[in-house]
Amino acid sequence: MSNDNTGASGARAARPLPLAGVKVLDICQVMAGPFACMLLGDLGADVIKIEPPKGGDQTRGSMGFKMKGDDSLGFLNMNRNKRSVALNLKSEAGREVLLRLVREADILVENYRPGAMKRLGLGYEVLKEINPRLVYTSISGFGQTGPWADRPGFDLMAQAMSGVMSVTGYPGGPPVKAGVPVADIGCALFAVYGTLSAYIGARATGQGQHVDAALFDAAMSFSVWDICDYWGTGVEPQPLGTSNKMTAPYQAMACSDGYFVMGANNQKLWAKLCILLGREELLDDPRFTTISQRLANRAALEQELERSFRQQPKDYWVSTLLEAGIPAGPILTYPEAFGSEHAKARNMRMEIDHPVEGKVPNIGFPVKLSGTPQQVRRHPPLLGEHNEEVLAQLGIGAAERAALAAGGAFAE
């Protein structure tokens, strides 16, 4: 967890991380909100995670296996570069502490049910009076407005109700969700985009704003090809397995020892593929002459190509196709992907020092900055680990802290 940004010669002075000096209040639980705030922390923001004193972020106790301490590995992978303050926002004393933090904050991110923060007296309309430049980001299942706004919303519901599940899986099969939480992570990314845009604006004008990010909206934003196809043709999109709506062949193909993926998704690559396979007759087959014809005859195309692909194993086909300039790749498990030489070169697994767990594996930074590379400056915090430090920075001494504690600020 070094903070070394010197150049190769060691002579260049360290450049501050892009968000150094930005203060973020993370009033979030589970995934979308905590992940968004971690990304801000990775870029240098001072992220203070506000948690309920009893148990904290519910993700601390999630997953089906135990670590050495109380925190799950999922929590440890979504909360690095943060400080934790255990604060009971249901108490007047706890809210008093938060309001003092708000006065100094640049950004507040919360992901409670719409209206929950307002009922606590901590909604945007109240807090903007205390700090007009505050960017207040709300993350929820269905947004702050609309007939579904009050519904509880998780990734599964967002995938189902946004249309994503309707095109996932294979034709005629049961409903299938995406194997990764696309609505949660997508919403986190869109929330960061909106939050940083609003923050840049607030620096110029002194006026913050309310950012409304919804899992439902995020999931719908991934529908570009499918919904454009529907708007253009009136035909309702259907699941296609690994195939693609825009071009073919572009999918997983069966071979002698399993499956691999490939994409001959333009006329030049299609011709290369047919010649490589010794199947030049396919070039003249009226079912496959153009992309439109190949899409209309996708099942027959797959059958014809797999007649050839089943003659050799996947490693052969991946290397042979790549050598010919045709995109292809193996279908890896997560252990295989993270253990690959490429993932190692991209630093997609890193280890963080933790006071209870020792070395903790973390997913690496998803983008790389050349001049100010992200850093792990803080381990994922223990619950309430930074109460004294943060309160001291607010100028709250021992006597006042005792009074706040007596008022229930730090306990359920």
mmCIF file of C-alpha atoms in Angstrom, residues 174-362:
data_model
loop_
_atom_site.group_PDB
_atom_site.id
_atom_site.type_symbol
_atom_site.label_atom_id
_atom_site.label_comp_id
_atom_site.label_asym_id
_atom_site.label_seq_id
_atom_site.Cartn_x
_atom_site.Cartn_y
_atom_site.Cartn_z
ATOM 1 C CA PRO A 174 -36.363 -20.336 -18.515
ATOM 2 C CA PRO A 175 -35.550 -16.785 -17.344
ATOM 3 C CA VAL A 176 -31.835 -16.192 -16.852
ATOM 4 C CA LYS A 177 -30.143 -13.215 -15.247
ATOM 5 C CA ALA A 178 -26.716 -11.970 -16.234
ATOM 6 C CA GLY A 179 -24.132 -13.860 -14.210
ATOM 7 C CA VAL A 180 -22.664 -10.632 -12.821
ATOM 8 C CA PRO A 181 -24.592 -7.745 -11.179
ATOM 9 C CA VAL A 182 -24.799 -5.532 -14.252
ATOM 10 C CA ALA A 183 -27.450 -3.210 -12.775
ATOM 11 C CA ASP A 184 -25.541 -2.678 -9.525
ATOM 12 C CA ILE A 185 -22.137 -2.103 -11.089
ATOM 13 C CA GLY A 186 -23.577 -0.192 -14.038
ATOM 14 C CA CYS A 187 -25.463 2.111 -11.687
ATOM 15 C CA ALA A 188 -22.306 2.657 -9.622
ATOM 16 C CA LEU A 189 -20.423 3.734 -12.742
ATOM 17 C CA PHE A 190 -23.203 6.039 -13.924
ATOM 18 C CA ALA A 191 -23.445 7.480 -10.410
ATOM 19 C CA VAL A 192 -19.721 8.289 -10.434
ATOM 20 C CA TYR A 193 -20.102 9.923 -13.863
ATOM 21 C CA GLY A 194 -23.006 12.062 -12.667
ATOM 22 C CA THR A 195 -21.432 12.863 -9.320
ATOM 23 C CA LEU A 196 -18.109 14.010 -10.737
ATOM 24 C CA SER A 197 -19.860 16.046 -13.434
ATOM 25 C CA ALA A 198 -21.937 17.794 -10.772
ATOM 26 C CA TYR A 199 -18.838 18.310 -8.628
ATOM 27 C CA ILE A 200 -16.987 19.975 -11.508
ATOM 28 C CA GLY A 201 -19.991 22.221 -12.018
ATOM 29 C CA ALA A 202 -20.170 23.055 -8.320
ATOM 30 C CA ARG A 203 -16.529 24.111 -8.315
ATOM 31 C CA ALA A 204 -17.295 26.631 -11.048
ATOM 32 C CA THR A 205 -20.615 27.936 -9.698
ATOM 33 C CA GLY A 206 -20.601 27.191 -5.973
ATOM 34 C CA GLN A 207 -23.911 25.372 -6.452
ATOM 35 C CA GLY A 208 -24.267 21.640 -5.959
ATOM 36 C CA GLN A 209 -27.216 19.541 -7.046
ATOM 37 C CA HIS A 210 -29.117 16.312 -6.462
ATOM 38 C CA VAL A 211 -27.941 13.369 -8.585
ATOM 39 C CA ASP A 212 -30.598 10.657 -9.010
ATOM 40 C CA ALA A 213 -29.114 7.297 -10.072
ATOM 41 C CA ALA A 214 -31.274 4.168 -10.462
ATOM 42 C CA LEU A 215 -30.411 0.523 -11.060
ATOM 43 C CA PHE A 216 -33.428 0.336 -13.384
ATOM 44 C CA ASP A 217 -32.190 3.220 -15.542
ATOM 45 C CA ALA A 218 -28.662 1.834 -15.623
ATOM 46 C CA ALA A 219 -29.816 -1.594 -16.767
ATOM 47 C CA MET A 220 -32.033 -0.057 -19.466
ATOM 48 C CA SER A 221 -29.083 1.977 -20.730
ATOM 49 C CA PHE A 222 -27.345 -1.259 -21.741
ATOM 50 C CA SER A 223 -30.149 -2.126 -24.177
ATOM 51 C CA VAL A 224 -28.799 -0.076 -27.107
ATOM 52 C CA TRP A 225 -28.724 -2.779 -29.799
ATOM 53 C CA ASP A 226 -31.854 -4.577 -28.628
ATOM 54 C CA ILE A 227 -34.147 -1.594 -28.193
ATOM 55 C CA CYS A 228 -32.921 0.063 -31.404
ATOM 56 C CA ASP A 229 -33.704 -3.156 -33.231
ATOM 57 C CA TYR A 230 -37.205 -3.138 -31.744
ATOM 58 C CA TRP A 231 -37.794 0.551 -32.473
ATOM 59 C CA GLY A 232 -36.636 0.028 -36.037
ATOM 60 C CA THR A 233 -38.470 -3.212 -36.834
ATOM 61 C CA GLY A 234 -41.265 -3.566 -34.298
ATOM 62 C CA VAL A 235 -40.052 -7.107 -33.557
ATOM 63 C CA GLU A 236 -39.628 -7.826 -29.840
ATOM 64 C CA PRO A 237 -36.044 -8.834 -28.964
ATOM 65 C CA GLN A 238 -35.507 -12.439 -27.902
ATOM 66 C CA PRO A 239 -32.640 -14.225 -26.122
ATOM 67 C CA LEU A 240 -29.859 -15.349 -28.445
ATOM 68 C CA GLY A 241 -27.514 -17.251 -26.160
ATOM 69 C CA THR A 242 -23.990 -16.117 -26.981
ATOM 70 C CA SER A 243 -24.949 -14.812 -30.428
ATOM 71 C CA ASN A 244 -25.178 -11.174 -31.451
ATOM 72 C CA LYS A 245 -28.108 -9.239 -32.881
ATOM 73 C CA MET A 246 -26.007 -7.168 -35.260
ATOM 74 C CA THR A 247 -23.719 -9.637 -36.983
ATOM 75 C CA ALA A 248 -22.820 -13.304 -37.494
ATOM 76 C CA PRO A 249 -20.870 -15.429 -36.893
ATOM 77 C CA TYR A 250 -20.112 -13.847 -33.530
ATOM 78 C CA GLN A 251 -20.651 -16.354 -30.721
ATOM 79 C CA ALA A 252 -19.467 -19.449 -28.875
ATOM 80 C CA MET A 253 -18.762 -22.429 -31.133
ATOM 81 C CA ALA A 254 -18.543 -26.107 -30.265
ATOM 82 C CA CYS A 255 -15.275 -27.876 -30.988
ATOM 83 C CA SER A 256 -13.802 -31.292 -30.192
ATOM 84 C CA ASP A 257 -13.204 -30.573 -26.483
ATOM 85 C CA GLY A 258 -15.797 -27.950 -25.557
ATOM 86 C CA TYR A 259 -16.439 -24.389 -26.683
ATOM 87 C CA PHE A 260 -14.567 -21.237 -27.629
ATOM 88 C CA VAL A 261 -15.685 -17.823 -28.881
ATOM 89 C CA MET A 262 -14.985 -16.238 -32.232
ATOM 90 C CA GLY A 263 -16.149 -13.341 -34.347
ATOM 91 C CA ALA A 264 -15.972 -13.078 -38.128
ATOM 92 C CA ASN A 265 -18.232 -10.088 -37.963
ATOM 93 C CA ASN A 266 -17.575 -8.356 -41.274
ATOM 94 C CA GLN A 267 -17.268 -9.464 -44.888
ATOM 95 C CA LYS A 268 -13.471 -9.456 -44.891
ATOM 96 C CA LEU A 269 -13.252 -11.666 -41.800
ATOM 97 C CA TRP A 270 -16.019 -13.922 -43.094
ATOM 98 C CA ALA A 271 -14.047 -14.558 -46.282
ATOM 99 C CA LYS A 272 -10.878 -15.220 -44.283
ATOM 100 C CA LEU A 273 -12.726 -17.707 -42.086
ATOM 101 C CA CYS A 274 -14.190 -19.664 -44.981
ATOM 102 C CA ILE A 275 -10.803 -19.897 -46.691
ATOM 103 C CA LEU A 276 -9.060 -20.876 -43.444
ATOM 104 C CA LEU A 277 -11.561 -23.675 -42.850
ATOM 105 C CA GLY A 278 -11.335 -24.854 -46.444
ATOM 106 C CA ARG A 279 -15.035 -24.108 -46.783
ATOM 107 C CA GLU A 280 -14.958 -21.749 -49.755
ATOM 108 C CA GLU A 281 -18.342 -23.076 -50.857
ATOM 109 C CA LEU A 282 -19.910 -21.142 -47.969
ATOM 110 C CA LEU A 283 -18.908 -17.899 -49.660
ATOM 111 C CA ASP A 284 -21.282 -18.669 -52.511
ATOM 112 C CA ASP A 285 -24.048 -20.142 -50.370
ATOM 113 C CA PRO A 286 -27.023 -17.747 -50.784
ATOM 114 C CA ARG A 287 -27.914 -18.246 -47.100
ATOM 115 C CA PHE A 288 -24.630 -16.687 -45.997
ATOM 116 C CA THR A 289 -23.568 -14.170 -48.650
ATOM 117 C CA THR A 290 -24.238 -11.036 -46.572
ATOM 118 C CA ILE A 291 -24.463 -10.254 -42.865
ATOM 119 C CA SER A 292 -28.239 -9.909 -43.150
ATOM 120 C CA GLN A 293 -28.507 -13.350 -44.741
ATOM 121 C CA ARG A 294 -26.223 -14.892 -42.124
ATOM 122 C CA LEU A 295 -28.362 -13.377 -39.357
ATOM 123 C CA ALA A 296 -31.532 -14.716 -40.983
ATOM 124 C CA ASN A 297 -29.971 -18.202 -41.182
ATOM 125 C CA ARG A 298 -28.028 -18.155 -37.916
ATOM 126 C CA ALA A 299 -28.861 -21.747 -36.868
ATOM 127 C CA ALA A 300 -27.791 -23.172 -40.232
ATOM 128 C CA LEU A 301 -24.627 -21.057 -40.167
ATOM 129 C CA GLU A 302 -23.695 -22.368 -36.726
ATOM 130 C CA GLN A 303 -24.306 -25.946 -37.839
ATOM 131 C CA GLU A 304 -22.132 -25.560 -40.919
ATOM 132 C CA LEU A 305 -19.228 -23.962 -39.055
ATOM 133 C CA GLU A 306 -19.325 -26.426 -36.173
ATOM 134 C CA ARG A 307 -18.952 -29.280 -38.677
ATOM 135 C CA SER A 308 -15.441 -27.914 -39.198
ATOM 136 C CA PHE A 309 -14.723 -26.690 -35.672
ATOM 137 C CA ARG A 310 -15.533 -30.100 -34.151
ATOM 138 C CA GLN A 311 -12.481 -31.531 -35.921
ATOM 139 C CA GLN A 312 -9.993 -29.827 -33.559
ATOM 140 C CA PRO A 313 -9.783 -28.706 -29.892
ATOM 141 C CA LYS A 314 -10.397 -25.159 -28.710
ATOM 142 C CA ASP A 315 -6.728 -24.283 -28.156
ATOM 143 C CA TYR A 316 -6.014 -25.134 -31.765
ATOM 144 C CA TRP A 317 -8.840 -22.984 -33.056
ATOM 145 C CA VAL A 318 -8.075 -19.994 -30.857
ATOM 146 C CA SER A 319 -4.424 -19.904 -31.896
ATOM 147 C CA THR A 320 -5.186 -20.646 -35.562
ATOM 148 C CA LEU A 321 -7.874 -17.978 -35.842
ATOM 149 C CA LEU A 322 -5.800 -15.363 -34.047
ATOM 150 C CA GLU A 323 -2.845 -16.081 -36.313
ATOM 151 C CA ALA A 324 -5.129 -15.435 -39.281
ATOM 152 C CA GLY A 325 -6.317 -12.155 -37.776
ATOM 153 C CA ILE A 326 -9.765 -13.433 -36.791
ATOM 154 C CA PRO A 327 -10.816 -12.542 -33.220
ATOM 155 C CA ALA A 328 -11.162 -15.601 -30.976
ATOM 156 C CA GLY A 329 -10.688 -16.569 -27.374
ATOM 157 C CA PRO A 330 -11.116 -19.339 -24.805
ATOM 158 C CA ILE A 331 -14.006 -19.347 -22.330
ATOM 159 C CA LEU A 332 -12.235 -19.047 -18.988
ATOM 160 C CA THR A 333 -13.450 -19.635 -15.471
ATOM 161 C CA TYR A 334 -12.807 -16.845 -12.967
ATOM 162 C CA PRO A 335 -9.805 -18.687 -11.479
ATOM 163 C CA GLU A 336 -8.401 -19.144 -14.976
ATOM 164 C CA ALA A 337 -9.055 -15.520 -15.909
ATOM 165 C CA PHE A 338 -7.484 -14.061 -12.757
ATOM 166 C CA GLY A 339 -4.611 -16.549 -13.020
ATOM 167 C CA SER A 340 -3.865 -15.668 -16.647
ATOM 168 C CA GLU A 341 -0.622 -13.957 -17.552
ATOM 169 C CA HIS A 342 -2.585 -11.071 -19.023
ATOM 170 C CA ALA A 343 -4.584 -10.462 -15.832
ATOM 171 C CA LYS A 344 -1.328 -10.571 -13.878
ATOM 172 C CA ALA A 345 0.236 -8.062 -16.252
ATOM 173 C CA ARG A 346 -2.830 -5.827 -15.811
ATOM 174 C CA ASN A 347 -2.613 -6.180 -11.990
ATOM 175 C CA MET A 348 -6.209 -7.361 -11.782
ATOM 176 C CA ARG A 349 -5.583 -9.117 -8.483
ATOM 177 C CA MET A 350 -3.829 -7.275 -5.704
ATOM 178 C CA GLU A 351 -3.341 -7.921 -2.015
ATOM 179 C CA ILE A 352 -4.125 -5.419 0.706
ATOM 180 C CA ASP A 353 -2.713 -5.456 4.219
ATOM 181 C CA HIS A 354 -5.519 -5.749 6.770
ATOM 182 C CA PRO A 355 -5.209 -5.544 10.578
ATOM 183 C CA VAL A 356 -7.342 -8.660 11.159
ATOM 184 C CA GLU A 357 -7.123 -10.710 7.966
ATOM 185 C CA GLY A 358 -3.471 -10.160 7.087
ATOM 186 C CA LYS A 359 -3.234 -10.185 3.295
ATOM 187 C CA VAL A 360 -6.623 -9.710 1.631
ATOM 188 C CA PRO A 361 -7.128 -10.293 -2.124
ATOM 189 C CA ASN A 362 -8.809 -7.417 -3.952
#
